Amino acid sequence: MSHDHTQPDPRATRSGRGNGAGTSAGTGSSGSKAKRSWWRAPRRTWIKRVVWTVVGFLALGASAVAVAFATIQVPDVANGLAEAQTSIVYYDDGKTEMARIAELDREPLPLASIPKHLQHAVIAAEDRDFYTNAGISPTGIARSVWQAVSGSDVQGGGSTITQQYVKNYFLTQDRTLDRKLREWVISIKIDRDMTKDQILEGYLNTIYFGRGAYGIKTAARAYFGKDVSALTVQESAVLASVMNAPSLFDPALGAKQQTNLTKRVDYVLDGMVTMGWLSAADRAPLTGLPTIAAKAPSRALSGPTGYIVAAVRRELTSKLQLSDDDIDRGGLRITTTISAPAQQAAQDAVAKDFPTTGDVKDVYAGLVAVRPGDGAIVAMYGGADYQARQFSSATDAVIQGGSIFKAFGLIGALQQGISTKTQFDGNSPLRDPALGNTPVRNVGGRSYGTVDLRKATASSVNTAFVRLNIKMGPSVTKTAAIAAGIPESTPGLGDDPTNVLGTASPHVLDVANAYATIAAQGRRATPYLIKTVTSNAIDVTYQAVPNVVDAFSRDVAADVIDAMQQVTAAGGTGSRASAVGRPVAGKTGTSEEAKSVWFSGFTPQLSASVAMFKDVNGVPQPLTDIGGLDGLTGGSYPLSIWIDFMKGALAGQDKVDFPKRVGIGDDKVHTAAPTPTAPATSVPTSTPDPTNSPKPEPTPSPTNSSPTSIPPRPTNTGGPTNANKPTTPPGQG
């Protein structure tokens, strides 16, 4: 009997009451049992807790759904969504429109005008339960989740046709839970209020197919160049496949997309067989892909600004990782760094000063202007019309630099403590063991005697600069060029003694940015084109932050600028630059056989580079018989374009002075020993400066350029006009 009374009361163990357990909590064994954690409760208690939790969540969910159905209304069908989906590129003020990417191209059709096999192909591709579901598909959602979790190659998506129609027509492309909830509710309401045929018709007229085509009618033209009524079954399967994700399935975008499309078309055709809409016998011969039209250039890419819009697309892809679909229909508002007045000045300058007489076929000009110390691209001229030539003279063409590289030799010399007053032998030709069997000559074989680096820069004396380069080592010039902003990958950028004469072939953008580093007193910035990006359709916000580093000292920059000011002063190869009417510095450049000519220069506020070159099927050719000249120099047409551009771009801005010369190494100045020179021979020169004797250029007839646009080629009957007429200086350009 007493044994029975010694058994503990189970209730006391759970509740902490009975047998004095409550008074011994925290000290006795029964107290420990009273503190047992909630997760160690018996199974029956656990089951109750789980059931009540689930019931609670279901109740909350039901309440949320009820509230959602009561509060979420179907938007007005005329809510201007098309406008929201069109991406717009603006100038730097964020207000002046430059272009619209993928201009909205939509022509609605009644469902009766859309072939049945096309309707069936779309349903087989996107929503095989379309005619039986209630606007949303739980199985489709589960399939989409399984695909994301398992990584399996499930072809069907998670959204029904009704959901896609709602998303495209009534909502934004945002990827948020709130937007998804609204999509579900509106889809159910739309399915309740509209017939399936009405939904399908609306869907086929609003879905985006890529290539700027919204709706099935414009898509048929974009991909096959025919009316929708003439589409074959296989062509219909292509359109039904592309609509899923144009950036993944448009074969014009690459081999990967072509492979993706082939698999997707097979999936669609097989689905049509499964659904009973296509017989196996009719399906069998439909292999591979039908002939698909090439992708036509967007209307947004026409004219000179087309090159800017194309560059904007590349920057959106590389920096923001946006897809073509995001860019084409993401409702982006893109503010660029391009100044509308400066861009117009660039287009007007080329229209006015580009040569139009002589052998000007296949002659091109490129211009880029960069803000020093910031990297913002203020103006860019890549050609007259992007649709006619999808190759930018500003950012795509690699153009031998010529004497513009002498500026980098100056930077390297000053970093070595060599003063710009150091003197070198400027006689021609120069023979040196470092040059092998090929001597270096000045233009026309002219000898200058002993010259300091300031005079050698002003007159572009090849032999003096090569002697400098041999003295300090060619790698010094190469390193200085890279530090200033010339990419290390630039074709021809080597360590040979003539690299200071510009044997490398940079982009115009690279040179404009490298000279901007000098103008910014040694501060190098990474060039950029996009200032801000926002969207009311997808989740994207971007604000550019300039990337600026110290490339070389302010003292070095001050002495380089001083030497380059000698170029634009009286007697320099670019003396006409003084017509800008403010402090300027720069350098002319003429490549080997005058296949390219440059003028690159700057003020403290703006750096700009202009290049002209002749390219025949990708092969550089000499610029001969142009404007009545045997050969061009950088002091001719490029300088004229640069002058007129800078006048327009800087109009209304303050005149700012350059820093004064510091005089690095002046205390060590001595006359360098002349290099022994052999008598002139007939050995051909490889110097990147022209070898023809300078000839005065004729004064072309004056003309007025169009203030609004650039024709494929300027229509004026002469070249540079009035005070900007080119004159070949006594040095080489």
mmCIF file of N, CA and C in Angstrom, residues 351-357 627 637 640 698-703 716-722 724-726:
data_model
loop_
_atom_site.group_PDB
_atom_site.id
_atom_site.type_symbol
_atom_site.label_atom_id
_atom_site.label_comp_id
_atom_site.label_asym_id
_atom_site.label_seq_id
_atom_site.Cartn_x
_atom_site.Cartn_y
_atom_site.Cartn_z
ATOM 1 N N ALA A 351 29.626 68.403 -90.002
ATOM 2 C CA ALA A 351 28.896 68.772 -91.219
ATOM 3 C C ALA A 351 29.561 69.938 -91.937
ATOM 4 N N LYS A 352 30.080 70.886 -91.179
ATOM 5 C CA LYS A 352 30.678 72.082 -91.765
ATOM 6 C C LYS A 352 32.082 71.828 -92.299
ATOM 7 N N ASP A 353 32.893 71.076 -91.561
ATOM 8 C CA ASP A 353 34.329 71.019 -91.839
ATOM 9 C C ASP A 353 34.811 69.721 -92.468
ATOM 10 N N PHE A 354 33.958 68.739 -92.610
ATOM 11 C CA PHE A 354 34.381 67.486 -93.236
ATOM 12 C C PHE A 354 34.626 67.722 -94.726
ATOM 13 N N PRO A 355 35.729 67.232 -95.284
ATOM 14 C CA PRO A 355 36.017 67.480 -96.708
ATOM 15 C C PRO A 355 35.001 66.798 -97.614
ATOM 16 N N THR A 356 34.662 67.454 -98.691
ATOM 17 C CA THR A 356 33.689 66.899 -99.632
ATOM 18 C C THR A 356 34.211 66.853 -101.057
ATOM 19 N N THR A 357 35.423 67.337 -101.284
ATOM 20 C CA THR A 357 35.999 67.289 -102.628
ATOM 21 C C THR A 357 37.166 66.319 -102.639
ATOM 22 N N GLY A 627 40.319 67.222 -100.686
ATOM 23 C CA GLY A 627 40.266 68.671 -100.584
ATOM 24 C C GLY A 627 41.359 69.367 -101.362
ATOM 25 N N TYR A 637 41.929 69.361 -91.454
ATOM 26 C CA TYR A 637 40.507 69.174 -91.176
ATOM 27 C C TYR A 637 40.199 68.776 -89.732
ATOM 28 N N SER A 640 40.150 71.849 -87.641
ATOM 29 C CA SER A 640 38.995 72.699 -87.954
ATOM 30 C C SER A 640 37.739 72.188 -87.258
ATOM 31 N N PRO A 698 44.150 74.896 -99.975
ATOM 32 C CA PRO A 698 43.299 75.945 -100.544
ATOM 33 C C PRO A 698 42.214 76.366 -99.577
ATOM 34 N N THR A 699 41.745 77.576 -99.756
ATOM 35 C CA THR A 699 40.641 78.060 -98.940
ATOM 36 C C THR A 699 39.339 77.597 -99.570
ATOM 37 N N PRO A 700 38.587 76.713 -98.899
ATOM 38 C CA PRO A 700 37.340 76.215 -99.478
ATOM 39 C C PRO A 700 36.258 77.287 -99.445
ATOM 40 N N SER A 701 35.197 77.017 -100.184
ATOM 41 C CA SER A 701 34.080 77.949 -100.223
ATOM 42 C C SER A 701 33.320 77.889 -98.914
ATOM 43 N N PRO A 702 32.876 79.035 -98.398
ATOM 44 C CA PRO A 702 32.108 79.025 -97.148
ATOM 45 C C PRO A 702 30.744 78.407 -97.365
ATOM 46 N N THR A 703 30.173 77.885 -96.276
ATOM 47 C CA THR A 703 28.865 77.246 -96.363
ATOM 48 C C THR A 703 28.182 77.299 -95.017
ATOM 49 N N ASN A 716 27.890 70.599 -98.082
ATOM 50 C CA ASN A 716 28.585 71.822 -98.463
ATOM 51 C C ASN A 716 29.617 71.539 -99.548
ATOM 52 N N THR A 717 29.927 72.523 -100.341
ATOM 53 C CA THR A 717 30.812 72.327 -101.488
ATOM 54 C C THR A 717 32.265 72.561 -101.159
ATOM 55 N N GLY A 718 32.570 72.887 -99.951
ATOM 56 C CA GLY A 718 33.954 73.099 -99.559
ATOM 57 C C GLY A 718 34.230 72.472 -98.233
ATOM 58 N N GLY A 719 35.463 72.595 -97.778
ATOM 59 C CA GLY A 719 35.847 72.060 -96.489
ATOM 60 C C GLY A 719 35.775 73.138 -95.435
ATOM 61 N N PRO A 720 36.780 73.221 -94.575
ATOM 62 C CA PRO A 720 36.795 74.216 -93.516
ATOM 63 C C PRO A 720 36.728 75.623 -94.092
ATOM 64 N N THR A 721 36.127 76.531 -93.328
ATOM 65 C CA THR A 721 35.860 77.858 -93.868
ATOM 66 C C THR A 721 36.460 78.965 -93.025
ATOM 67 N N ASN A 722 36.584 80.134 -93.656
ATOM 68 C CA ASN A 722 36.945 81.384 -93.013
ATOM 69 C C ASN A 722 38.196 81.254 -92.159
ATOM 70 N N ASN A 724 38.996 79.307 -89.931
ATOM 71 C CA ASN A 724 39.403 77.952 -89.608
ATOM 72 C C ASN A 724 39.959 77.197 -90.802
ATOM 73 N N LYS A 725 40.275 77.877 -91.872
ATOM 74 C CA LYS A 725 40.807 77.161 -93.022
ATOM 75 C C LYS A 725 42.127 76.502 -92.643
ATOM 76 N N PRO A 726 42.349 75.236 -93.048
ATOM 77 C CA PRO A 726 43.560 74.543 -92.644
ATOM 78 C C PRO A 726 44.783 75.071 -93.369
#
